[in-house]
Each structure stands twice: as structure tokens, then as C-alpha cells.
CSV table of C-alpha atoms in Angstrom, one decimal:
chain,number,residue,atom,x,y,z
A,1,MET,CA,-16.3,-14.7,15.1
A,2,ASP,CA,-15.5,-13.8,19.1
A,3,THR,CA,-13.2,-16.2,20.1
A,4,ILE,CA,-12.2,-14.6,23.5
A,5,ARG,CA,-12.8,-17.0,26.2
A,6,ASP,CA,-15.3,-16.2,29.4
A,7,GLU,CA,-12.7,-16.1,31.7
A,8,GLU,CA,-10.3,-13.9,29.2
A,9,LYS,CA,-10.1,-9.7,28.9
A,10,PRO,CA,-10.4,-8.5,25.7
A,11,LEU,CA,-7.3,-6.5,24.3
A,12,HIS,CA,-7.0,-3.3,24.0
A,13,ILE,CA,-5.1,-1.9,20.9
A,14,VAL,CA,-3.9,1.3,19.1
A,15,MET,CA,-3.3,1.8,15.4
A,16,PHE,CA,-1.3,4.6,14.7
A,17,PRO,CA,-0.8,4.6,10.7
A,18,TRP,CA,1.3,6.9,8.5
A,19,LEU,CA,-0.6,9.5,7.0
A,20,ALA,CA,-1.6,8.0,3.6
A,21,PHE,CA,-4.3,5.9,2.5
A,22,GLY,CA,-2.3,3.3,1.3
A,23,HIS,CA,-1.3,2.8,5.0
A,24,MET,CA,-4.7,3.5,6.9
A,25,ILE,CA,-6.8,0.9,4.7
A,26,PRO,CA,-4.5,-1.9,5.4
A,27,TYR,CA,-4.3,-0.9,9.1
A,28,LEU,CA,-8.5,-0.5,8.8
A,29,GLU,CA,-8.9,-4.1,7.3
A,30,LEU,CA,-6.1,-5.3,10.3
A,31,ALA,CA,-8.2,-3.6,13.0
A,32,LYS,CA,-12.1,-5.2,11.4
A,33,LEU,CA,-9.8,-8.5,11.7
A,34,ILE,CA,-9.0,-8.2,15.4
A,35,ALA,CA,-12.5,-6.6,16.2
A,36,GLN,CA,-13.9,-9.4,15.0
A,37,LYS,CA,-12.4,-11.7,17.6
A,38,GLY,CA,-13.9,-9.4,20.4
A,39,HIS,CA,-11.1,-7.2,21.1
A,40,HIS,CA,-11.2,-3.4,21.1
A,41,VAL,CA,-9.0,-0.9,18.6
A,42,SER,CA,-9.0,2.3,18.9
A,43,TYR,CA,-7.6,4.0,15.6
A,44,ALA,CA,-5.6,7.0,15.8
A,45,SER,CA,-5.6,9.5,13.1
A,46,THR,CA,-6.7,13.1,12.3
A,47,PRO,CA,-9.9,14.5,11.9
A,48,ARG,CA,-10.0,14.7,7.6
A,49,ASN,CA,-8.3,11.1,7.6
A,50,ILE,CA,-10.9,9.8,9.9
A,51,GLN,CA,-13.8,11.3,8.1
A,52,ARG,CA,-12.5,10.2,4.3
A,53,LEU,CA,-12.2,6.1,5.4
A,54,PRO,CA,-14.9,4.0,4.7
A,55,LYS,CA,-17.6,3.2,7.1
A,56,LEU,CA,-17.6,0.3,9.3
A,57,PRO,CA,-19.8,-2.3,9.3
A,58,PRO,CA,-22.5,-2.0,11.8
A,59,HIS,CA,-21.7,-5.3,14.2
A,60,LEU,CA,-18.4,-4.0,13.9
A,61,ALA,CA,-18.7,-0.5,14.7
A,62,PRO,CA,-18.9,-0.5,19.0
A,63,LEU,CA,-15.5,-2.3,18.9
A,64,ILE,CA,-13.4,0.0,16.8
A,65,LYS,CA,-13.5,3.9,18.0
A,66,PHE,CA,-11.9,6.3,15.9
A,67,VAL,CA,-9.3,8.4,18.4
A,68,SER,CA,-9.4,11.9,16.4
A,69,LEU,CA,-5.6,13.7,17.0
A,70,PRO,CA,-5.5,17.5,15.9
A,71,MET,CA,-3.8,18.2,12.8
A,72,PRO,CA,-0.2,20.2,13.9
A,73,LYS,CA,0.2,23.6,11.8
A,74,VAL,CA,3.6,23.5,10.2
A,75,ASP,CA,5.2,25.6,7.7
A,76,ASN,CA,4.8,24.9,3.7
A,77,LEU,CA,1.8,22.6,4.5
A,78,PRO,CA,-1.5,23.8,3.1
A,79,GLU,CA,-4.1,23.9,5.1
A,80,ASN,CA,-6.3,21.1,5.5
A,81,ALA,CA,-3.9,18.6,3.6
A,82,GLU,CA,-4.0,15.6,6.3
A,83,ALA,CA,-3.0,12.8,3.8
A,84,THR,CA,-0.1,12.4,1.1
A,85,SER,CA,-2.9,12.8,-1.5
A,86,ASP,CA,-3.1,16.5,-0.4
A,87,VAL,CA,0.1,17.7,-1.2
A,88,SER,CA,2.9,16.8,-4.2
A,89,TYR,CA,5.2,14.5,-3.6
A,90,ASP,CA,8.0,17.4,-2.4
A,91,VAL,CA,5.7,18.3,0.0
A,92,VAL,CA,5.5,14.8,1.8
A,93,GLN,CA,8.8,15.7,4.3
A,94,HIS,CA,6.4,18.8,5.7
A,95,LEU,CA,3.5,16.5,6.0
A,96,LYS,CA,6.4,14.0,8.3
A,97,ASN,CA,7.2,16.9,9.8
A,98,ALA,CA,3.4,17.7,11.0
A,99,HIS,CA,3.3,13.6,11.8
A,100,ASP,CA,6.0,14.4,14.2
A,101,LYS,CA,4.4,16.7,16.1
A,102,LEU,CA,1.4,14.5,17.0
A,103,GLU,CA,3.3,12.9,19.6
A,104,GLN,CA,2.2,15.0,22.1
A,105,PRO,CA,-1.6,14.2,21.3
A,106,LEU,CA,-0.9,10.7,21.3
A,107,THR,CA,1.0,11.0,24.4
A,108,HIS,CA,-2.0,12.2,26.1
A,109,PHE,CA,-4.4,9.9,24.7
A,110,LEU,CA,-2.3,6.6,25.7
A,111,LYS,CA,-1.7,7.7,29.2
A,112,SER,CA,-5.9,7.3,29.9
A,113,SER,CA,-6.2,4.1,27.4
A,114,ASN,CA,-5.5,1.3,29.2
A,115,ALA,CA,-4.0,0.0,26.2
A,116,ASP,CA,-2.0,-3.1,25.6
A,117,TRP,CA,-0.4,-2.8,22.8
A,118,ILE,CA,0.4,0.1,19.9
A,119,PHE,CA,0.5,-1.0,15.8
A,120,HIS,CA,3.0,1.8,14.2
A,121,ASP,CA,3.7,2.4,11.3
A,122,PHE,CA,7.5,3.0,9.5
A,123,THR,CA,7.4,7.0,10.1
A,124,HIS,CA,6.9,6.8,13.7
A,125,PHE,CA,10.9,5.6,15.4
A,126,TRP,CA,9.6,7.9,18.5
A,127,LEU,CA,6.4,6.2,19.2
A,128,ALA,CA,8.1,2.9,20.6
A,129,PRO,CA,10.0,4.2,23.9
A,130,VAL,CA,7.5,6.4,24.4
A,131,ALA,CA,5.1,3.6,24.4
A,132,SER,CA,7.3,1.7,26.9
A,133,LYS,CA,7.6,4.4,29.4
A,134,LEU,CA,3.8,4.4,29.6
A,135,GLY,CA,4.0,-0.1,29.5
A,136,ILE,CA,2.7,-0.3,26.7
A,137,LYS,CA,4.3,-2.7,24.4
A,138,SER,CA,4.7,-1.8,20.7
A,139,VAL,CA,3.9,-3.8,17.2
A,140,PHE,CA,5.6,-2.7,14.0
A,141,PHE,CA,3.0,-3.4,11.6
A,142,SER,CA,4.4,-3.0,8.3
A,143,ILE,CA,2.4,-2.8,5.0
A,144,PHE,CA,5.0,-3.0,2.9
A,145,THR,CA,5.6,-6.8,1.7
A,146,PRO,CA,8.5,-8.8,3.0
A,147,PRO,CA,10.7,-9.3,0.1
A,148,PHE,CA,10.6,-5.2,0.3
A,149,ILE,CA,11.5,-5.1,4.3
A,150,GLY,CA,14.1,-7.6,4.0
A,151,PHE,CA,15.7,-5.9,0.8
A,152,LEU,CA,16.1,-2.9,3.7
A,153,GLY,CA,18.4,-4.8,6.1
A,154,PRO,CA,19.4,-4.6,9.3
A,155,VAL,CA,19.3,-1.4,11.3
A,156,SER,CA,23.0,-0.7,11.5
A,157,VAL,CA,22.6,-0.3,7.5
A,158,LEU,CA,18.9,1.3,8.0
A,159,MET,CA,20.4,4.1,10.9
A,160,GLY,CA,23.9,4.7,9.0
A,161,ASN,CA,26.2,2.9,11.6
A,162,ASP,CA,27.1,0.3,8.6
A,163,PRO,CA,27.7,2.2,5.3
A,164,GLY,CA,26.2,-1.0,3.7
A,165,ARG,CA,24.8,1.2,1.0
A,166,ILE,CA,26.4,4.2,-0.2
A,167,LYS,CA,25.8,4.8,-4.0
A,168,PRO,CA,22.4,4.8,-6.3
A,169,GLU,CA,23.9,1.9,-7.7
A,170,ASP,CA,23.9,-0.2,-4.3
A,171,PHE,CA,20.4,-0.4,-4.2
A,172,THR,CA,20.6,-1.9,-7.8
A,173,VAL,CA,21.7,-5.7,-6.7
A,174,ALA,CA,20.6,-8.1,-4.1
A,175,PRO,CA,22.6,-7.0,-0.6
A,176,PRO,CA,24.8,-9.7,0.8
A,177,TRP,CA,22.6,-10.8,3.8
A,178,VAL,CA,19.6,-12.2,1.4
A,179,PRO,CA,21.4,-15.3,1.1
A,180,PHE,CA,20.0,-16.6,-1.8
A,181,GLN,CA,19.2,-16.0,-5.7
A,182,THR,CA,17.1,-13.2,-6.7
A,183,THR,CA,16.2,-10.6,-8.8
A,184,VAL,CA,15.0,-8.3,-6.1
A,185,ALA,CA,16.0,-5.0,-6.1
A,186,TYR,CA,15.4,-1.3,-7.4
A,187,ARG,CA,15.9,-0.5,-11.0
A,188,TYR,CA,18.5,2.3,-11.6
A,189,PHE,CA,15.7,4.6,-12.5
A,190,GLU,CA,13.6,3.5,-9.9
A,191,ILE,CA,16.3,4.5,-7.3
A,192,MET,CA,16.5,7.5,-8.2
A,193,LYS,CA,13.3,9.1,-8.5
A,194,ILE,CA,13.2,8.0,-4.4
A,195,ALA,CA,16.8,8.9,-3.7
A,196,ASP,CA,15.5,11.5,-0.6
A,197,VAL,CA,14.2,8.1,0.8
A,198,VAL,CA,17.5,7.4,1.5
A,199,SER,CA,18.5,10.8,2.5
A,200,LYS,CA,17.9,13.0,4.9
A,201,ASN,CA,15.1,15.5,4.4
A,202,ASP,CA,13.4,18.5,5.5
A,203,SER,CA,11.7,16.5,8.2
A,204,GLY,CA,15.2,16.0,9.8
A,205,TYR,CA,14.8,12.1,8.9
A,206,SER,CA,15.6,10.1,6.4
A,207,ASP,CA,12.8,7.6,6.0
A,208,VAL,CA,15.0,4.8,6.0
A,209,TYR,CA,16.5,6.1,9.3
A,210,ARG,CA,13.1,5.9,10.5
A,211,ALA,CA,11.8,2.7,9.8
A,212,GLY,CA,15.5,1.6,11.4
A,213,GLY,CA,14.6,3.2,14.7
A,214,CYS,CA,11.2,1.1,14.6
A,215,LEU,CA,12.4,-2.0,13.3
A,216,GLN,CA,14.9,-1.5,16.9
A,217,ASN,CA,12.6,-0.5,19.4
A,218,CYS,CA,9.6,-2.8,18.8
A,219,ASP,CA,8.2,-5.6,20.6
A,220,THR,CA,6.8,-7.6,17.8
A,221,ILE,CA,7.4,-6.9,13.8
A,222,LEU,CA,4.3,-7.5,12.0
A,223,ILE,CA,4.5,-8.1,8.4
A,224,ARG,CA,1.5,-8.0,5.0
A,225,GLY,CA,2.6,-11.4,3.8
A,226,CYS,CA,1.7,-14.5,3.4
A,227,ILE,CA,4.4,-16.9,4.4
A,228,GLU,CA,2.9,-19.5,2.0
A,229,PHE,CA,4.1,-16.7,-0.6
A,230,GLU,CA,7.5,-15.8,0.0
A,231,PRO,CA,8.8,-18.2,2.9
A,232,GLU,CA,12.4,-16.7,2.6
A,233,TRP,CA,12.2,-13.3,2.8
A,234,PHE,CA,10.3,-14.2,6.4
A,235,ARG,CA,13.6,-15.9,7.0
A,236,VAL,CA,16.0,-12.9,6.4
A,237,ILE,CA,14.2,-10.6,8.1
A,238,GLN,CA,14.1,-13.1,11.3
A,239,ASN,CA,17.8,-13.3,10.7
A,240,ILE,CA,18.9,-9.9,10.1
A,241,HIS,CA,16.4,-8.6,13.1
A,242,GLN,CA,16.4,-11.3,16.0
A,243,LYS,CA,12.7,-10.6,17.1
A,244,PRO,CA,9.3,-12.0,16.5
A,245,VAL,CA,8.1,-11.5,13.1
A,246,LEU,CA,4.9,-12.6,12.0
A,247,PRO,CA,2.5,-12.2,9.0
A,248,ALA,CA,-0.6,-10.7,8.9
A,249,GLY,CA,-2.0,-12.0,5.9
A,250,GLU,CA,-2.3,-10.6,2.8
A,251,LEU,CA,-5.5,-8.5,4.1
A,252,PRO,CA,-7.9,-8.4,1.1
A,253,THR,CA,-10.1,-5.2,0.8
A,254,THR,CA,-13.4,-5.7,2.2
A,255,VAL,CA,-16.1,-3.3,1.4
A,256,PHE,CA,-19.1,-2.6,3.1
A,257,ASN,CA,-21.7,-0.9,0.8
A,258,CYS,CA,-23.1,2.8,1.1
A,259,SER,CA,-25.8,4.8,-0.9
A,260,ASP,CA,-23.5,7.6,-2.4
A,261,GLU,CA,-21.1,5.3,-3.7
A,262,ASN,CA,-23.8,2.9,-5.1
A,263,GLU,CA,-24.6,6.4,-7.3
A,264,THR,CA,-21.3,7.1,-8.3
A,265,TRP,CA,-20.9,3.2,-9.7
A,266,TRP,CA,-24.3,2.8,-11.6
A,267,TRP,CA,-23.1,4.8,-14.3
A,268,MET,CA,-20.2,3.0,-14.4
A,269,LYS,CA,-21.4,-0.6,-14.6
A,270,GLU,CA,-23.8,0.9,-17.2
A,271,TRP,CA,-20.6,1.7,-19.2
A,272,LEU,CA,-18.7,-2.0,-18.1
A,273,ASP,CA,-21.9,-3.9,-19.4
A,274,LYS,CA,-21.8,-2.7,-22.8
A,275,GLN,CA,-18.0,-4.1,-23.2
A,276,PRO,CA,-17.5,-7.2,-24.5
A,277,CYS,CA,-16.2,-10.0,-21.6
A,278,GLY,CA,-12.5,-9.7,-20.6
A,279,THR,CA,-11.9,-6.6,-22.9
A,280,VAL,CA,-11.7,-3.2,-20.6
A,281,VAL,CA,-8.0,-2.6,-19.2
A,282,TYR,CA,-8.1,-1.2,-15.8
A,283,VAL,CA,-6.3,1.5,-15.0
A,284,ALA,CA,-5.2,3.2,-12.3
A,285,PHE,CA,-2.0,4.3,-10.1
A,286,GLY,CA,-3.5,4.7,-6.3
A,287,SER,CA,-3.1,8.1,-4.2
A,288,GLU,CA,0.0,8.5,-4.1
A,289,ALA,CA,1.6,7.8,-7.8
A,290,LYS,CA,1.4,10.5,-10.0
A,291,PRO,CA,2.7,10.7,-14.1
A,292,SER,CA,4.6,13.3,-15.2
A,293,GLN,CA,3.0,14.8,-18.1
A,294,GLU,CA,4.8,12.8,-21.1
A,295,GLU,CA,4.3,9.5,-19.4
A,296,VAL,CA,0.6,10.7,-19.2
A,297,THR,CA,0.9,11.1,-23.1
A,298,LYS,CA,2.5,7.7,-23.4
A,299,ILE,CA,0.4,6.0,-21.4
A,300,ALA,CA,-3.1,7.7,-23.0
A,301,LEU,CA,-1.6,7.4,-27.0
A,302,GLY,CA,-0.5,3.3,-25.8
A,303,LEU,CA,-4.1,2.6,-24.5
A,304,GLU,CA,-5.3,3.9,-27.7
A,305,LYS,CA,-3.2,2.0,-29.8
A,306,SER,CA,-3.8,-0.9,-27.9
A,307,LYS,CA,-7.2,-1.5,-29.4
A,308,LEU,CA,-8.7,-2.5,-26.2
A,309,PRO,CA,-11.5,-0.5,-23.8
A,310,PHE,CA,-10.2,1.3,-21.4
A,311,PHE,CA,-11.2,2.9,-17.8
A,312,TRP,CA,-8.4,5.1,-16.7
A,313,VAL,CA,-8.7,6.9,-13.0
A,314,LEU,CA,-6.3,10.0,-13.8
A,315,ARG,CA,-5.3,12.2,-10.7
A,316,VAL,CA,-4.9,15.1,-12.9
A,317,GLN,CA,-2.9,16.8,-9.5
A,318,ARG,CA,-2.6,15.7,-5.6
A,319,GLY,CA,-4.2,18.7,-3.2
A,320,HIS,CA,-5.5,21.6,-4.4
A,321,THR,CA,-1.6,23.6,-4.3
A,322,ASP,CA,-0.1,21.3,-6.6
A,323,LYS,CA,0.8,23.2,-9.8
A,324,ASN,CA,1.3,20.5,-12.2
A,325,VAL,CA,-2.2,19.3,-13.4
A,326,LEU,CA,-2.2,16.6,-15.8
A,327,GLU,CA,-4.1,16.7,-19.3
A,328,LEU,CA,-4.7,14.3,-22.1
A,329,PRO,CA,-3.2,14.5,-25.6
A,330,GLU,CA,-5.0,17.1,-27.7
A,331,GLY,CA,-8.2,15.1,-29.3
A,332,PHE,CA,-7.9,11.7,-27.2
A,333,GLU,CA,-10.8,11.8,-25.7
A,334,GLU,CA,-12.9,12.2,-29.2
A,335,ARG,CA,-10.9,10.0,-30.9
A,336,THR,CA,-11.8,7.3,-27.7
A,337,LYS,CA,-15.3,8.5,-27.1
A,338,GLY,CA,-16.9,5.1,-26.9
A,339,SER,CA,-14.2,2.9,-26.5
A,340,GLY,CA,-12.8,4.4,-23.2
A,341,VAL,CA,-13.5,6.1,-19.7
A,342,VAL,CA,-11.7,8.7,-18.1
A,343,CYS,CA,-12.2,9.5,-14.7
A,344,THR,CA,-10.3,12.3,-12.4
A,345,TYR,CA,-12.0,11.9,-9.0
A,346,TRP,CA,-12.7,8.8,-6.5
A,347,VAL,CA,-14.2,5.5,-8.4
A,348,PRO,CA,-15.0,2.3,-6.3
A,349,GLN,CA,-12.0,0.3,-7.5
A,350,MET,CA,-13.2,-3.3,-6.0
A,351,LYS,CA,-16.5,-3.2,-8.0
A,352,ILE,CA,-14.5,-2.3,-11.1
A,353,MET,CA,-12.1,-4.7,-11.0
A,354,GLY,CA,-14.9,-7.4,-10.1
A,355,HIS,CA,-16.8,-6.5,-12.8
A,356,LYS,CA,-16.6,-9.2,-15.5
A,357,ALA,CA,-16.0,-6.7,-18.5
A,358,VAL,CA,-12.5,-5.9,-17.0
A,359,GLY,CA,-9.7,-8.1,-18.9
A,360,GLY,CA,-6.2,-6.6,-17.3
A,361,PHE,CA,-5.2,-3.8,-14.7
A,362,LEU,CA,-2.4,-1.4,-15.9
A,363,THR,CA,-1.2,-0.6,-12.1
A,364,HIS,CA,1.8,1.0,-10.1
A,365,ALA,CA,2.3,-2.1,-8.2
A,366,GLY,CA,1.2,-0.9,-4.8
A,367,TRP,CA,0.4,-3.8,-2.9
A,368,THR,CA,-3.2,-3.0,-1.5
A,369,SER,CA,-3.9,-3.0,-5.7
A,370,VAL,CA,-2.0,-6.0,-6.3
A,371,VAL,CA,-4.1,-7.4,-3.7
A,372,GLU,CA,-7.4,-6.8,-5.2
A,373,ALA,CA,-6.4,-7.4,-8.5
A,374,ILE,CA,-5.8,-11.2,-7.2
A,375,GLN,CA,-9.0,-11.0,-5.1
A,376,ASN,CA,-10.5,-10.5,-9.1
A,377,GLU,CA,-8.5,-12.9,-11.1
A,378,LYS,CA,-7.1,-9.9,-13.0
A,379,PRO,CA,-3.5,-9.8,-14.9
A,380,LEU,CA,-1.4,-7.3,-14.3
A,381,VAL,CA,1.1,-4.8,-16.6
A,382,LEU,CA,3.4,-3.4,-14.2
A,383,LEU,CA,4.4,0.5,-14.6
A,384,THR,CA,6.3,1.6,-10.6
A,385,PHE,CA,6.4,5.0,-9.4
A,386,LEU,CA,7.3,5.5,-6.2
A,387,ALA,CA,8.4,3.7,-2.9
A,388,ASP,CA,8.4,0.1,-2.7
A,389,GLN,CA,6.7,-0.6,-6.3
A,390,GLY,CA,9.8,-1.4,-7.9
A,391,ILE,CA,10.6,-4.3,-4.9
A,392,ASN,CA,6.6,-5.2,-5.7
A,393,ALA,CA,7.1,-5.3,-9.7
A,394,ARG,CA,10.4,-7.2,-9.3
A,395,VAL,CA,8.6,-10.3,-7.1
A,396,LEU,CA,5.3,-10.5,-9.6
A,397,GLU,CA,8.3,-10.5,-12.6
A,398,GLU,CA,9.7,-13.3,-10.9
A,399,LYS,CA,6.5,-15.3,-9.9
A,400,LYS,CA,5.1,-14.7,-13.5
A,401,MET,CA,2.1,-12.7,-11.7
A,402,GLY,CA,2.8,-9.5,-13.0
A,403,TYR,CA,4.5,-8.3,-16.5
A,404,SER,CA,6.8,-4.8,-16.5
A,405,VAL,CA,5.7,-2.1,-19.7
A,406,PRO,CA,9.8,-2.2,-20.6
A,407,ARG,CA,11.6,1.4,-19.8
A,408,ASP,CA,15.0,2.7,-20.5
A,409,GLU,CA,16.9,1.5,-17.2
A,410,LYS,CA,18.7,5.4,-16.5
A,411,ASP,CA,15.5,7.3,-17.0
A,412,GLY,CA,12.7,5.3,-16.6
A,413,SER,CA,11.2,6.3,-19.9
A,414,PHE,CA,8.9,4.4,-22.0
A,415,THR,CA,7.0,4.2,-25.6
A,416,SER,CA,3.5,4.2,-26.2
A,417,ASP,CA,4.2,1.0,-28.2
A,418,SER,CA,5.8,-0.7,-24.9
A,419,VAL,CA,2.4,0.3,-23.4
A,420,ALA,CA,0.3,-1.3,-26.2
A,421,ASN,CA,2.4,-3.7,-26.9
A,422,SER,CA,2.4,-4.9,-22.6
A,423,ILE,CA,-1.3,-4.1,-22.6
A,424,ARG,CA,-2.0,-6.6,-24.9
A,425,LEU,CA,0.6,-9.4,-24.5
A,426,VAL,CA,-0.9,-10.0,-21.1
A,427,MET,CA,-4.6,-9.2,-21.6
A,428,VAL,CA,-4.5,-11.4,-25.4
A,429,GLU,CA,-1.7,-12.6,-26.7
A,430,GLU,CA,-0.9,-16.5,-26.5
A,431,GLU,CA,2.6,-15.3,-24.6
A,432,GLY,CA,1.0,-14.2,-21.9
A,433,LYS,CA,-1.4,-16.2,-21.2
A,434,ILE,CA,1.2,-17.3,-18.2
A,435,TYR,CA,0.6,-14.2,-16.4
A,436,ARG,CA,-3.5,-14.7,-16.7
A,437,GLU,CA,-3.2,-18.0,-15.2
A,438,ASN,CA,-0.8,-17.5,-12.2
A,439,ILE,CA,-3.0,-14.9,-11.1
A,440,LYS,CA,-6.2,-17.0,-10.7
A,441,GLU,CA,-3.7,-19.7,-9.4
A,442,MET,CA,-2.5,-17.2,-7.1
A,443,LYS,CA,-6.1,-16.1,-5.4
A,444,ASP,CA,-6.3,-18.9,-2.9
A,445,LEU,CA,-3.3,-18.3,-1.6
A,446,PHE,CA,-4.4,-14.8,-1.2
A,447,VAL,CA,-7.3,-14.5,0.1
A,448,ASN,CA,-8.5,-18.0,1.5
A,449,PRO,CA,-10.6,-16.9,4.9
A,450,LYS,CA,-9.4,-19.4,6.7
A,451,ARG,CA,-5.6,-19.1,6.2
A,452,GLN,CA,-6.3,-15.6,7.3
A,453,ASP,CA,-8.4,-16.2,10.3
A,454,ARG,CA,-5.7,-18.6,11.5
A,455,TYR,CA,-3.0,-15.4,10.7
A,456,ILE,CA,-5.3,-13.7,13.4
A,457,ASP,CA,-5.5,-16.2,16.3
A,458,ASN,CA,-2.0,-17.1,15.5
A,459,LEU,CA,-1.6,-12.8,16.2
A,460,LEU,CA,-3.5,-12.3,19.2
A,461,ASN,CA,-2.3,-15.8,21.1
A,462,HIS,CA,1.0,-14.0,20.8
A,463,LEU,CA,-0.1,-10.7,21.8
A,464,ARG,CA,-1.6,-11.9,24.8
A,465,SER,CA,1.3,-14.5,25.6
A,466,LEU,CA,3.8,-11.5,25.4
A,467,LEU,CA,1.8,-9.8,28.0
A,468,GLU,CA,1.5,-12.5,30.8
A,469,HIS,CA,6.1,-12.4,30.6
């Protein structure tokens, strides 16, 4: 619905997400909600990423223009690698290098864009000063949740001016700027897996330094989340950054169907239709998280031991140059034929999760996947790997919305029995009923269209008011 009054000029907003689909998709969802109100969005990314984004609904296509920025060539980045899903984890720092080199083509576009605002991601510490010189205001739009941004802390800590966190153990407890009791912190094995996030890497800057620059220089902080779900974390962010902090809502995924997706879906639906209602465990770890070979073996054997049908989306490698190609245990596919599916390519996740046969979701706790599970009332079994996933898992555990597979605190190892037992607990057993019920209770909070609409109206009013000053 167009909310622009006759005398008002539509806003022109540029969006520039980090080169990861877990970032690009929520940015696109926000772009669609803003375009629905009659405003113009220029969505900037690289050519291959734009091609791979979901198709726009025809009524929004005239209002969302894709701006294709040529991907810079840098050392150690494979040909055609434009997103984190195209490269192994150790190569992502070189992708950040290439991404920083997009400053020049983006600046060139902004000069002639007549943009009012630019929405940018956590990697873009250089962007707000560039935009400011051109008279364009900036929003740091975080697809990370309020607890994650609150846990990261003030700019002084992020940029290394205040030695608030020195050892990995410092990340395993709630920080001093959080004034309430909480279990929201990393477990030791989680922080050790992402130690490069807090230390300088080959891109020249740590991820926390980048985020600090974004938080320091932006005009407004916009965060994917609901004030009603986590009001105390919004207050923490407001207190430590002392600038406007707005909720974007949970941005539930909207799907515009196209024919090739339906062809992929057809055989999957046929298999799911044969399974009893609520018995299938759906297993997927997003576009970035890739388990080790040992973890894949444990997950496979755990699925087998659970005695439940499963649909597993397994990324066997991250991009064609990834040398570590994952394999299933010997004999696994023969033993589980008929009762399980392993799919090694893209799948229509929302359609699978919406099917009545699916009764639970074994997930990495990436927030887009969490929101999609809540949209479809699927209880969560959590197995974290990277980035913000450990923090997300603590939030879900605290609110009894998800149950984490038990793991060794030091190295994060787990057993096939713990996988099987966790799945059965959440999906079948009386003890896990609370997880099944809480997910259903949260649905309205996460996907209520009126609340989401109100958040977008508040955001647009805020953007207008700042332009008028």
C-alpha cells in the first residue's frame, strides 16, 4: 500500500549489503517493504549476486532498481567468487578485500544517484564518511539481532581503544554494559572457531573493528528484531551508542513463485507427501556454515539413530575451489533409503518447512532460518557453527524456543547419540513439549503483518524527519 501523501516526494534509498546471502536476502525483504510504500530503492551488489537473488513480484519491480557493481579482482580470490557461499571460510577475508575495493564504483554511482539515504552492513566502515561528503545520510542496518549487537558492546571496545576484551574467555560471560542477568554469551568452542572475527585478518581489519566504524559513523542504527521480543537489548544498544536505534521487525521471508523453483519442488513434495504428519526432521545449516567431515558423520549417524524420517540439505563444499568435499558415512544412503533424503544443491526451504510432514528443524541458528521456522511453527534443534549463531542459540535457549545439541565446552565435539536424543526430545518426547508450544506462541510476534507494517511506517517517518532538519 502506498502511504506517500500527494505533497510528499518519495524517498530514494540505496541499499548495500555484505556479500553473503544471509545478509542480501533480509536487505531485499526490507527493500520490498519500503517499495510497497511507494519509495524507490537502489539495491547495489555485484553481477552474479544480483542474478542469484529471488525474483521480485511484478508490482514492485519498477520501484527496486538493481545496481550492478563490477567485482574487483584481488589476489587469492577465485574467479567468479562474489559471495561467501562461493569460497571456503579461510578465503572470506579476501572477499572482504574485494568488497572494500567497491568503494570507488559505489561512490561513482552515489554522486549521480540523488539518494536521500544509504543502508549499509557491518563490513562497510568506510561508507558513512563517503556518503556524508555527498550529502547522503547513512543507516547501519544490522541483520544481526539486538542481543548480538548489544553483546558486541560500545565503539571504544570494538575499535580497540578500550581493552574490554582481551582473552577468548572474556566473550564467554555477559559483559559489564549489560545490566541484567543473562546467559547470552559465547561458549568457549564457539568463540575459538571465530577468533579471526576479533583479530586483524588479511583484509587489514577485524570484523569487530569494521562494525565499530559503522556504529560510530552512521546517523541511525536499524536492527532486525522486535522491541516486544527483546526490549532490554534495545535499551542496551541505545545506552551504549546514544543515537537513534530502530527495529526493522523480523522481516519474514516472502516468496514469489517462479517455474524453475516449482520443478525442483515437485519431487520433494512427492516424497514429503508420503511421510506421516509431523515426523520429518528438516536439516539445513545455511549458505555459510559447513560442518567438518567428522561432524557430518556424527550428524548422519544421529539422524539414523533417531528413527525419524529426515530431509537433509548438505553443502558438500563451499565453492568449486573448496578442496574439502564432505562425504556421507559408508552404507548410510543404502540403510536410510526411503526414510531419508540428502540433497546437495539449493532447495526451496520455505516450501519444505511449510509442509505438514515436517515436524522439526535441525539448524545452525542463523536468524533467517529461525524466523522461517517460526513462520511455519517448526520447533528447533540447534547446532551452531559460525558468526552470531552462538548468541542466537543462547537467546532461543533462554526463551525455551530451541534446544542445543549437547557438546564438549572446549572443542565443541558431540556424539551421534546426542544428535538423535536432541531431535527426539524436541519432536517427539513429552519433555520437549515446551519447545513445540513456545514456537507456536511466538509466531504472531514474529510474523504479524500489522506490526511489521508499523515498524516500516515508523522507520520511514524517522528517515523523513531527519532529512528535514
